């Protein structure tokens, strides 16, 4: 495989000469098998975000005066990492799994904890076992807030009998449908209800000095529950056992294998490719690092241009190609690279951490390739190119696309009337739209 092809398919686009020139399979393996090199500056943990939210509510503050700075700091440091990372494969895996376990700003007051959620529940597990990520996600306050499990109460629990409040099935339903086995497993509505009962009591202690996950026994539905033929005990341990069952289920491995192949290789995953990733997951006990590396061995992995870039993919690739970013972005600086990228995501239709539904953002070409979408990309790229004062556009093109660069694009760039026009032609070309 050509390195430029690998960087685009499995990463976020070439960034000048920063990436190592070594055997592509070894380069990918080094990112998966080595430690995460990302360092996040100026951000705290989930408890800090919950304290800010609690204070705002207690003091009835208007707007988000305490949460907003936390959110902007997350934007700055996480998007700086996206622009500068020398582990683009690991970084893509982190964002892929965040999308799989979507938490959105559209619901649940998650603004102060969404960045911490990604750093705490997703990133540590992207090369570990799927079941461990699942447990971390389901216990994280961001997910409990987003899908309303913090307000789910067992009808026959002490709290339920007193308050006459009942189950909220959102988290249980999405965990079965989107996160684990998928509807292909044939679960029933009764399974959803039973799983929701298992998860009652999984909530957040907002009164603690350092707020976070808490199991509220008095809100938990008593008694054993049965999900997909398996019986689970009452109490917090019942939830842990249920998640371990679902997180290692053969249907879950097939579901996440299909999503991995769909994201990295093709909008229409070939059954043979899915079967190969399923086999790796089953043989390794759900090792996500092993499954990620197995993607690079699929027959179509070396074929450039297999996937249409989403707005997030596209804007990041443009800014990496232009080698934008360097000094850490300041949270309150709208002209910093991270905040320019943040604005680009929103302007191109994929605002950061704001998926409309729990199934996350689509990465299928049909959802991002309408004429109006392409026109918006061209307009944004042309405006970005206006700020480039150095570097040969053709050298940028060859570095960014390698063998995928087409002669018609080269010819058009040579005939362009200015550096800005040449770069806009590059970033508008069909081959730059794909990875």
Short mmCIF file of C-alpha atoms in Angstrom, two decimals:
data_model
loop_
_atom_site.label_atom_id
_atom_site.label_comp_id
_atom_site.label_asym_id
_atom_site.label_seq_id
_atom_site.Cartn_x
_atom_site.Cartn_y
_atom_site.Cartn_z
CA UNK A 1 0.00 0.00 0.00
CA UNK A 2 1.09 3.56 -0.72
CA UNK A 3 1.48 5.52 2.52
CA UNK A 4 -0.64 8.42 1.25
CA UNK A 5 -3.47 5.99 0.54
CA UNK A 6 -3.21 4.51 4.03
CA UNK A 7 -3.11 7.92 5.74
CA UNK A 8 -6.28 8.98 3.94
CA UNK A 9 -8.25 5.76 4.38
CA UNK A 10 -7.24 5.04 7.97
CA UNK A 11 -6.39 8.52 9.22
CA UNK A 12 -7.26 12.16 8.66
CA UNK A 13 -5.16 13.05 5.65
CA UNK A 14 -1.48 13.69 5.05
CA UNK A 15 0.12 16.52 6.98
CA UNK A 16 3.25 17.70 5.17
CA UNK A 17 6.32 15.67 6.05
CA UNK A 18 5.33 15.04 9.67
CA UNK A 19 4.34 11.41 9.25
CA UNK A 20 6.93 8.62 9.32
CA UNK A 21 7.90 7.00 6.04
CA UNK A 22 7.90 3.36 6.96
CA UNK A 23 6.09 0.17 5.98
CA UNK A 24 2.41 1.04 6.07
CA UNK A 25 1.22 -2.06 7.94
CA UNK A 26 3.90 -1.55 10.60
CA UNK A 27 2.98 2.14 10.82
CA UNK A 28 -0.64 1.25 11.55
CA UNK A 29 0.35 -1.49 13.98
CA UNK A 30 2.58 0.89 15.91
CA UNK A 31 -0.36 3.20 16.57
CA UNK A 32 -2.60 0.37 17.74
CA UNK A 33 -0.05 -1.50 19.83
CA UNK A 34 1.74 1.51 21.33
CA UNK A 35 0.45 3.97 23.93
CA UNK A 36 -1.86 6.84 23.11
CA UNK A 37 0.38 9.86 22.53
CA UNK A 38 -2.43 12.43 22.75
CA UNK A 39 -2.12 14.99 25.54
CA UNK A 40 -5.06 17.21 26.35
CA UNK A 41 -4.26 20.64 27.74
CA UNK A 42 -6.39 22.82 29.98
CA UNK A 43 -9.26 20.41 30.65
CA UNK A 44 -10.53 18.65 33.76
CA UNK A 45 -12.61 15.55 34.30
CA UNK A 46 -16.30 14.73 34.30
CA UNK A 47 -16.72 15.83 37.91
CA UNK A 48 -15.56 19.33 37.00
CA UNK A 49 -18.24 19.59 34.34
CA UNK A 50 -20.94 18.27 36.67
CA UNK A 51 -19.92 20.72 39.41
CA UNK A 52 -20.21 23.60 36.93
CA UNK A 53 -23.64 22.37 35.82
CA UNK A 54 -24.78 21.90 39.43
CA UNK A 55 -23.64 25.41 40.40
CA UNK A 56 -25.41 26.97 37.42
CA UNK A 57 -28.64 25.21 38.35
CA UNK A 58 -28.42 25.99 42.06
CA UNK A 59 -27.73 29.66 41.44
CA UNK A 60 -30.16 29.84 38.50
CA UNK A 61 -27.56 31.40 36.23
CA UNK A 62 -28.65 32.55 32.81
CA UNK A 63 -26.90 30.95 29.84
CA UNK A 64 -23.91 28.69 30.42
CA UNK A 65 -21.34 30.92 32.17
CA UNK A 66 -19.52 28.06 33.93
CA UNK A 67 -20.05 25.24 31.44
CA UNK A 68 -19.18 27.22 28.32
CA UNK A 69 -15.47 27.69 29.19
CA UNK A 70 -15.20 23.95 29.89
CA UNK A 71 -16.72 23.15 26.52
CA UNK A 72 -14.54 25.62 24.61
CA UNK A 73 -11.41 24.23 26.27
CA UNK A 74 -12.41 20.74 25.11
CA UNK A 75 -12.97 22.00 21.57
CA UNK A 76 -9.56 23.64 21.52
CA UNK A 77 -7.51 20.74 22.81
CA UNK A 78 -9.37 17.90 21.08
CA UNK A 79 -9.40 19.56 17.66
CA UNK A 80 -5.75 20.57 18.04
CA UNK A 81 -5.07 16.86 18.51
CA UNK A 82 -7.04 16.08 15.36
CA UNK A 83 -4.99 18.56 13.34
CA UNK A 84 -1.58 17.65 14.73
CA UNK A 85 -1.72 13.98 15.64
CA UNK A 86 1.00 11.65 14.44
CA UNK A 87 -1.28 8.75 15.34
CA UNK A 88 -4.08 9.44 12.86
CA UNK A 89 -5.28 5.80 12.80
CA UNK A 90 -5.75 5.73 16.56
CA UNK A 91 -7.41 9.14 16.36
CA UNK A 92 -9.84 7.94 13.70
CA UNK A 93 -10.70 4.95 15.86
CA UNK A 94 -11.47 7.27 18.77
CA UNK A 95 -13.88 9.34 16.71
CA UNK A 96 -15.41 6.24 15.10
CA UNK A 97 -16.22 4.75 18.49
CA UNK A 98 -17.51 8.06 19.82
CA UNK A 99 -19.94 8.09 16.91
CA UNK A 100 -20.93 4.48 17.63
CA UNK A 101 -21.67 5.43 21.25
CA UNK A 102 -23.04 8.86 20.37
CA UNK A 103 -23.66 11.47 23.01
CA UNK A 104 -25.10 14.63 21.51
CA UNK A 105 -25.36 18.21 22.70
CA UNK A 106 -28.95 18.22 21.49
CA UNK A 107 -30.19 16.64 24.68
CA UNK A 108 -29.49 16.07 28.35
CA UNK A 109 -27.30 19.02 29.40
CA UNK A 110 -24.18 17.19 28.26
CA UNK A 111 -22.16 20.21 27.14
CA UNK A 112 -19.92 20.25 30.19
CA UNK A 113 -19.11 16.52 30.09
CA UNK A 114 -19.13 15.46 26.43
CA UNK A 115 -15.41 16.08 25.96
CA UNK A 116 -14.54 14.28 29.18
CA UNK A 117 -16.77 11.40 28.06
CA UNK A 118 -14.69 10.95 24.94
CA UNK A 119 -11.42 11.14 26.88
CA UNK A 120 -12.55 8.88 29.74
CA UNK A 121 -14.97 6.32 28.30
CA UNK A 122 -13.89 6.03 24.65
CA UNK A 123 -10.20 6.76 24.12
CA UNK A 124 -8.75 4.38 26.75
CA UNK A 125 -10.53 1.42 25.13
CA UNK A 126 -10.20 1.91 21.36
CA UNK A 127 -7.52 -0.78 21.16
CA UNK A 128 -8.82 -2.83 24.09
CA UNK A 129 -11.82 -5.11 24.48
CA UNK A 130 -15.21 -3.96 23.26
CA UNK A 131 -16.96 -5.09 26.43
CA UNK A 132 -14.72 -2.85 28.54
CA UNK A 133 -15.62 0.16 26.42
CA UNK A 134 -19.29 -0.77 26.67
CA UNK A 135 -19.14 -0.86 30.48
CA UNK A 136 -17.28 2.46 30.62
CA UNK A 137 -19.81 4.11 28.30
CA UNK A 138 -22.88 2.81 30.14
CA UNK A 139 -21.58 4.06 33.49
CA UNK A 140 -20.54 7.47 32.25
CA UNK A 141 -22.71 10.42 33.34
CA UNK A 142 -22.75 11.82 29.79
CA UNK A 143 -24.51 8.72 28.43
CA UNK A 144 -26.77 8.43 31.47
CA UNK A 145 -27.82 12.05 30.97
CA UNK A 146 -28.13 11.89 27.19
CA UNK A 147 -30.42 8.86 27.16
CA UNK A 148 -32.26 9.78 30.37
CA UNK A 149 -31.33 6.73 32.43
CA UNK A 150 -30.59 8.92 35.43
CA UNK A 151 -34.37 9.45 35.69
CA UNK A 152 -35.36 5.79 35.15
CA UNK A 153 -37.00 4.32 38.25
CA UNK A 154 -38.16 0.78 38.92
CA UNK A 155 -41.97 0.85 39.40
CA UNK A 156 -41.74 -1.60 42.31
CA UNK A 157 -38.68 0.00 43.90
CA UNK A 158 -39.08 2.03 47.10
CA UNK A 159 -38.72 5.26 45.12
CA UNK A 160 -41.09 4.06 42.42
CA UNK A 161 -43.84 3.03 44.85
CA UNK A 162 -43.60 6.40 46.56
CA UNK A 163 -43.29 8.63 43.49
CA UNK A 164 -45.33 6.55 41.03
CA UNK A 165 -42.63 7.13 38.44
CA UNK A 166 -41.46 4.38 36.13
CA UNK A 167 -39.00 3.07 33.59
CA UNK A 168 -37.28 5.09 30.93
CA UNK A 169 -36.33 2.64 28.17
CA UNK A 170 -34.13 4.95 26.09
CA UNK A 171 -30.73 3.67 27.19
CA UNK A 172 -31.75 0.02 27.16
CA UNK A 173 -33.31 0.31 23.71
CA UNK A 174 -30.36 2.12 22.13
CA UNK A 175 -27.85 -0.20 23.78
CA UNK A 176 -29.57 -3.22 22.22
CA UNK A 177 -30.38 -1.62 18.87
CA UNK A 178 -27.30 0.52 18.20
CA UNK A 179 -24.50 -0.33 20.60
CA UNK A 180 -24.55 -4.12 20.82
CA UNK A 181 -26.57 -6.94 19.25
CA UNK A 182 -28.74 -4.90 16.81
CA UNK A 183 -32.26 -5.92 15.74
CA UNK A 184 -30.73 -8.78 13.74
CA UNK A 185 -30.41 -10.65 17.05
CA UNK A 186 -34.18 -10.92 17.24
CA UNK A 187 -34.73 -9.43 20.69
CA UNK A 188 -38.28 -8.48 21.68
CA UNK A 189 -39.96 -5.51 23.33
CA UNK A 190 -40.10 -7.61 26.49
CA UNK A 191 -36.30 -7.84 26.36
CA UNK A 192 -36.05 -4.05 26.08
CA UNK A 193 -38.31 -3.56 29.08
CA UNK A 194 -36.43 -6.16 31.14
CA UNK A 195 -33.09 -4.61 30.26
CA UNK A 196 -34.41 -1.16 31.22
CA UNK A 197 -35.42 -2.64 34.58
CA UNK A 198 -31.91 -4.06 34.99
CA UNK A 199 -30.45 -0.59 34.44
CA UNK A 200 -32.70 1.18 36.95
CA UNK A 201 -30.61 2.75 39.66
CA UNK A 202 -27.73 3.46 37.28
CA UNK A 203 -27.52 7.20 37.73
CA UNK A 204 -25.48 10.19 38.87
CA UNK A 205 -24.80 11.50 42.36
CA UNK A 206 -24.91 15.24 41.78
CA UNK A 207 -24.59 16.00 45.52
CA UNK A 208 -21.18 14.39 45.98
CA UNK A 209 -18.06 16.51 46.38
CA UNK A 210 -16.91 15.00 43.08
CA UNK A 211 -20.15 14.09 41.25
CA UNK A 212 -20.20 10.99 39.09
CA UNK A 213 -21.76 7.58 38.53
CA UNK A 214 -23.74 6.12 41.41
CA UNK A 215 -25.95 3.08 41.81
CA UNK A 216 -29.15 4.16 43.55
CA UNK A 217 -30.42 0.97 45.14
CA UNK A 218 -33.73 2.48 46.25
CA UNK A 219 -34.60 3.30 42.62
CA UNK A 220 -33.65 -0.16 41.32
CA UNK A 221 -36.37 -2.60 40.26
CA UNK A 222 -36.12 -5.64 42.54
CA UNK A 223 -36.00 -9.25 41.42
CA UNK A 224 -34.35 -11.29 38.67
CA UNK A 225 -34.83 -10.25 35.04
CA UNK A 226 -34.54 -12.17 31.79
CA UNK A 227 -33.06 -10.69 28.60
CA UNK A 228 -32.69 -12.77 25.43
CA UNK A 229 -33.12 -15.98 27.41
CA UNK A 230 -30.50 -15.12 30.03
CA UNK A 231 -31.41 -14.54 33.68
CA UNK A 232 -29.69 -11.74 35.59
CA UNK A 233 -29.79 -11.01 39.32
CA UNK A 234 -31.09 -7.82 40.87
CA UNK A 235 -28.71 -5.10 41.91
CA UNK A 236 -25.84 -3.35 40.17
CA UNK A 237 -24.10 -6.65 39.49
CA UNK A 238 -27.06 -7.72 37.35
CA UNK A 239 -26.41 -4.77 35.05
CA UNK A 240 -22.71 -5.59 34.83
CA UNK A 241 -23.50 -9.21 33.97
CA UNK A 242 -26.05 -8.17 31.33
CA UNK A 243 -23.57 -5.84 29.66
CA UNK A 244 -20.87 -8.51 29.66
CA UNK A 245 -23.35 -10.89 28.02
CA UNK A 246 -24.33 -8.34 25.36
CA UNK A 247 -20.78 -7.05 24.85
CA UNK A 248 -19.48 -10.52 23.94
CA UNK A 249 -22.54 -11.79 22.05
CA UNK A 250 -21.91 -13.15 18.52
CA UNK A 251 -24.55 -10.76 17.15
CA UNK A 252 -22.67 -7.83 18.69
CA UNK A 253 -19.44 -8.90 17.00
CA UNK A 254 -21.25 -9.11 13.67
CA UNK A 255 -22.85 -5.71 14.17
CA UNK A 256 -19.65 -3.86 15.07
CA UNK A 257 -17.70 -5.70 12.34
CA UNK A 258 -20.24 -4.48 9.80
CA UNK A 259 -19.90 -0.93 11.08
CA UNK A 260 -16.10 -1.05 11.02
CA UNK A 261 -15.98 -2.31 7.44
CA UNK A 262 -18.65 0.22 6.47
CA UNK A 263 -16.67 3.10 7.94
CA UNK A 264 -13.20 2.18 6.70
CA UNK A 265 -13.71 0.22 3.49
CA UNK A 266 -17.08 0.57 1.74
CA UNK A 267 -20.60 1.95 2.12
CA UNK A 268 -21.80 -1.55 1.21
CA UNK A 269 -19.66 -3.92 3.28
CA UNK A 270 -18.85 -7.17 1.50
CA UNK A 271 -20.03 -10.23 3.49
CA UNK A 272 -16.57 -11.81 3.16
CA UNK A 273 -14.96 -8.72 4.72
CA UNK A 274 -17.44 -8.62 7.59
CA UNK A 275 -16.89 -12.34 8.19
CA UNK A 276 -13.13 -11.83 8.47
CA UNK A 277 -13.50 -9.10 11.10
CA UNK A 278 -16.10 -11.16 12.98
CA UNK A 279 -13.66 -14.07 13.09
CA UNK A 280 -10.95 -11.83 14.56
CA UNK A 281 -13.33 -10.48 17.22
CA UNK A 282 -14.50 -13.94 18.19
CA UNK A 283 -11.00 -15.41 18.32
CA UNK A 284 -9.65 -12.50 20.41
CA UNK A 285 -12.54 -12.00 22.81
CA UNK A 286 -13.56 -8.72 21.23
CA UNK A 287 -10.09 -7.18 20.88
CA UNK A 288 -10.72 -3.91 19.02
CA UNK A 289 -7.02 -3.36 18.27
CA UNK A 290 -6.82 -6.72 16.52
CA UNK A 291 -10.02 -5.99 14.59
CA UNK A 292 -8.74 -2.56 13.54
CA UNK A 293 -5.49 -4.02 12.19
CA UNK A 294 -7.39 -6.75 10.38
CA UNK A 295 -9.15 -4.02 8.38
CA UNK A 296 -5.82 -3.16 6.77
CA UNK A 297 -5.54 -6.73 5.47
CA UNK A 298 -8.86 -6.67 3.62
CA UNK A 299 -8.55 -6.83 -0.20
CA UNK A 300 -9.99 -3.34 -0.80
CA UNK A 301 -8.01 -1.59 1.94
CA UNK A 302 -5.28 -0.53 -0.51
CA UNK A 303 -7.70 0.88 -3.07
CA UNK A 304 -7.72 4.71 -2.78
CA UNK A 305 -10.92 6.71 -2.84
CA UNK A 306 -13.18 4.05 -1.40
CA UNK A 307 -15.05 6.27 1.05
CA UNK A 308 -16.61 9.70 0.54
CA UNK A 309 -15.42 12.15 3.16
CA UNK A 310 -17.94 13.43 5.67
CA UNK A 311 -17.73 17.18 6.45
CA UNK A 312 -15.59 16.41 9.50
CA UNK A 313 -13.27 14.25 7.38
CA UNK A 314 -13.11 16.81 4.63
CA UNK A 315 -12.43 19.95 6.68
CA UNK A 316 -9.80 18.16 8.76
CA UNK A 317 -8.05 16.83 5.65
CA UNK A 318 -7.94 20.31 4.09
CA UNK A 319 -6.45 21.89 7.18
CA UNK A 320 -3.93 19.07 7.62
CA UNK A 321 -2.92 19.35 3.97
CA UNK A 322 -2.26 23.05 4.55
CA UNK A 323 -0.29 22.19 7.73
CA UNK A 324 -2.50 24.49 9.78
CA UNK A 325 -2.20 24.29 13.53
CA UNK A 326 0.84 24.40 15.76
CA UNK A 327 0.80 26.29 19.03
CA UNK A 328 -2.06 25.21 21.32
CA UNK A 329 -5.33 26.92 20.41
CA UNK A 330 -6.73 29.26 23.03
CA UNK A 331 -10.30 28.42 24.06
CA UNK A 332 -11.46 32.02 23.66
CA UNK A 333 -9.74 32.68 20.29
CA UNK A 334 -12.19 32.25 17.39
CA UNK A 335 -9.32 32.61 14.91
CA UNK A 336 -7.30 29.70 16.28
CA UNK A 337 -7.01 26.59 14.05
CA UNK A 338 -9.16 24.47 16.36
CA UNK A 339 -12.00 26.99 16.36
CA UNK A 340 -11.77 27.50 12.60
CA UNK A 341 -12.18 23.74 12.26
CA UNK A 342 -15.03 23.75 14.77
CA UNK A 343 -16.82 26.42 12.72
CA UNK A 344 -16.16 24.48 9.52
CA UNK A 345 -17.84 21.35 10.88
CA UNK A 346 -20.97 23.36 11.66
CA UNK A 347 -20.91 25.31 8.39
CA UNK A 348 -20.59 22.14 6.33
CA UNK A 349 -23.44 20.38 8.11
CA UNK A 350 -21.80 18.22 10.79
CA UNK A 351 -21.50 20.30 13.98
CA UNK A 352 -19.18 18.80 16.56
CA UNK A 353 -20.77 16.39 19.07
CA UNK A 354 -24.25 17.33 17.82
CA UNK A 355 -25.58 14.28 15.98
CA UNK A 356 -29.34 14.60 15.49
CA UNK A 357 -30.12 11.08 16.76
CA UNK A 358 -28.49 8.39 18.93
CA UNK A 359 -27.36 6.47 15.85
CA UNK A 360 -24.75 9.17 15.23
CA UNK A 361 -23.63 10.73 11.98
CA UNK A 362 -23.87 8.83 8.71
CA UNK A 363 -20.67 8.10 6.83
CA UNK A 364 -22.42 7.07 3.60
CA UNK A 365 -21.73 9.10 0.47
CA UNK A 366 -25.40 9.60 -0.35
CA UNK A 367 -25.92 11.63 2.82
CA UNK A 368 -23.12 14.14 2.13
CA UNK A 369 -22.77 14.46 -1.64
CA UNK A 370 -25.75 16.57 -2.73
CA UNK A 371 -24.86 19.45 -5.09
CA UNK A 372 -25.47 22.01 -2.35
CA UNK A 373 -23.10 20.14 -0.03
CA UNK A 374 -20.34 20.11 -2.63
CA UNK A 375 -20.84 23.78 -3.40
CA UNK A 376 -20.50 24.61 0.31
CA UNK A 377 -17.22 22.68 0.43
CA UNK A 378 -15.85 24.53 -2.58
CA UNK A 379 -16.79 27.91 -1.12
CA UNK A 380 -15.21 27.08 2.27
CA UNK A 381 -12.04 25.67 0.67
CA UNK A 382 -11.62 28.75 -1.51
CA UNK A 383 -11.88 31.00 1.55
CA UNK A 384 -9.38 28.83 3.43
CA UNK A 385 -6.94 28.92 0.52
CA UNK A 386 -6.92 32.72 0.62
CA UNK A 387 -4.84 32.59 3.80
CA UNK A 388 -2.11 30.34 2.37
CA UNK A 389 0.99 32.37 1.59
CA UNK A 390 3.61 29.69 1.02
CA UNK A 391 4.01 26.22 -0.42
CA UNK A 392 3.63 25.05 -4.02
CA UNK A 393 -0.02 23.99 -4.56
CA UNK A 394 1.09 21.05 -6.71
CA UNK A 395 3.48 19.85 -4.02
CA UNK A 396 0.62 20.07 -1.52
CA UNK A 397 -1.54 18.09 -3.94
CA UNK A 398 1.00 15.30 -4.40
CA UNK A 399 1.64 15.09 -0.67
CA UNK A 400 -2.07 14.98 0.15
CA UNK A 401 -3.21 12.52 -2.50
CA UNK A 402 -0.18 10.64 -3.79
CA UNK A 403 -1.12 8.25 -6.61
CA UNK A 404 -4.80 9.17 -6.29
CA UNK A 405 -4.10 12.62 -7.79
CA UNK A 406 -5.55 12.67 -11.32
CA UNK A 407 -3.95 14.31 -14.32
CA UNK A 408 -7.04 16.46 -15.07
CA UNK A 409 -6.70 17.95 -11.59
CA UNK A 410 -2.98 18.61 -12.10
CA UNK A 411 -3.67 20.30 -15.45
CA UNK A 412 -6.45 22.47 -14.00
CA UNK A 413 -4.21 23.54 -11.12
CA UNK A 414 -1.38 24.47 -13.49
CA UNK A 415 -3.76 26.67 -15.47
CA UNK A 416 -5.24 28.35 -12.40
CA UNK A 417 -4.88 32.10 -12.18
CA UNK A 418 -3.67 32.21 -8.58
CA UNK A 419 -2.44 30.10 -5.67
CA UNK A 420 -5.89 30.45 -4.09
CA UNK A 421 -7.63 29.16 -7.21
CA UNK A 422 -5.22 26.25 -7.59
CA UNK A 423 -5.76 25.10 -4.02
CA UNK A 424 -9.51 25.50 -4.33
CA UNK A 425 -9.41 23.28 -7.43
CA UNK A 426 -7.42 20.67 -5.50
CA UNK A 427 -9.82 20.63 -2.57
CA UNK A 428 -12.83 20.57 -4.89
CA UNK A 429 -11.51 17.69 -6.99
CA UNK A 430 -13.34 14.35 -6.96
CA UNK A 431 -10.30 12.55 -5.58
CA UNK A 432 -9.96 14.91 -2.60
CA UNK A 433 -13.58 14.28 -1.70
CA UNK A 434 -12.72 10.66 -0.99
CA UNK A 435 -10.31 8.81 1.27
#
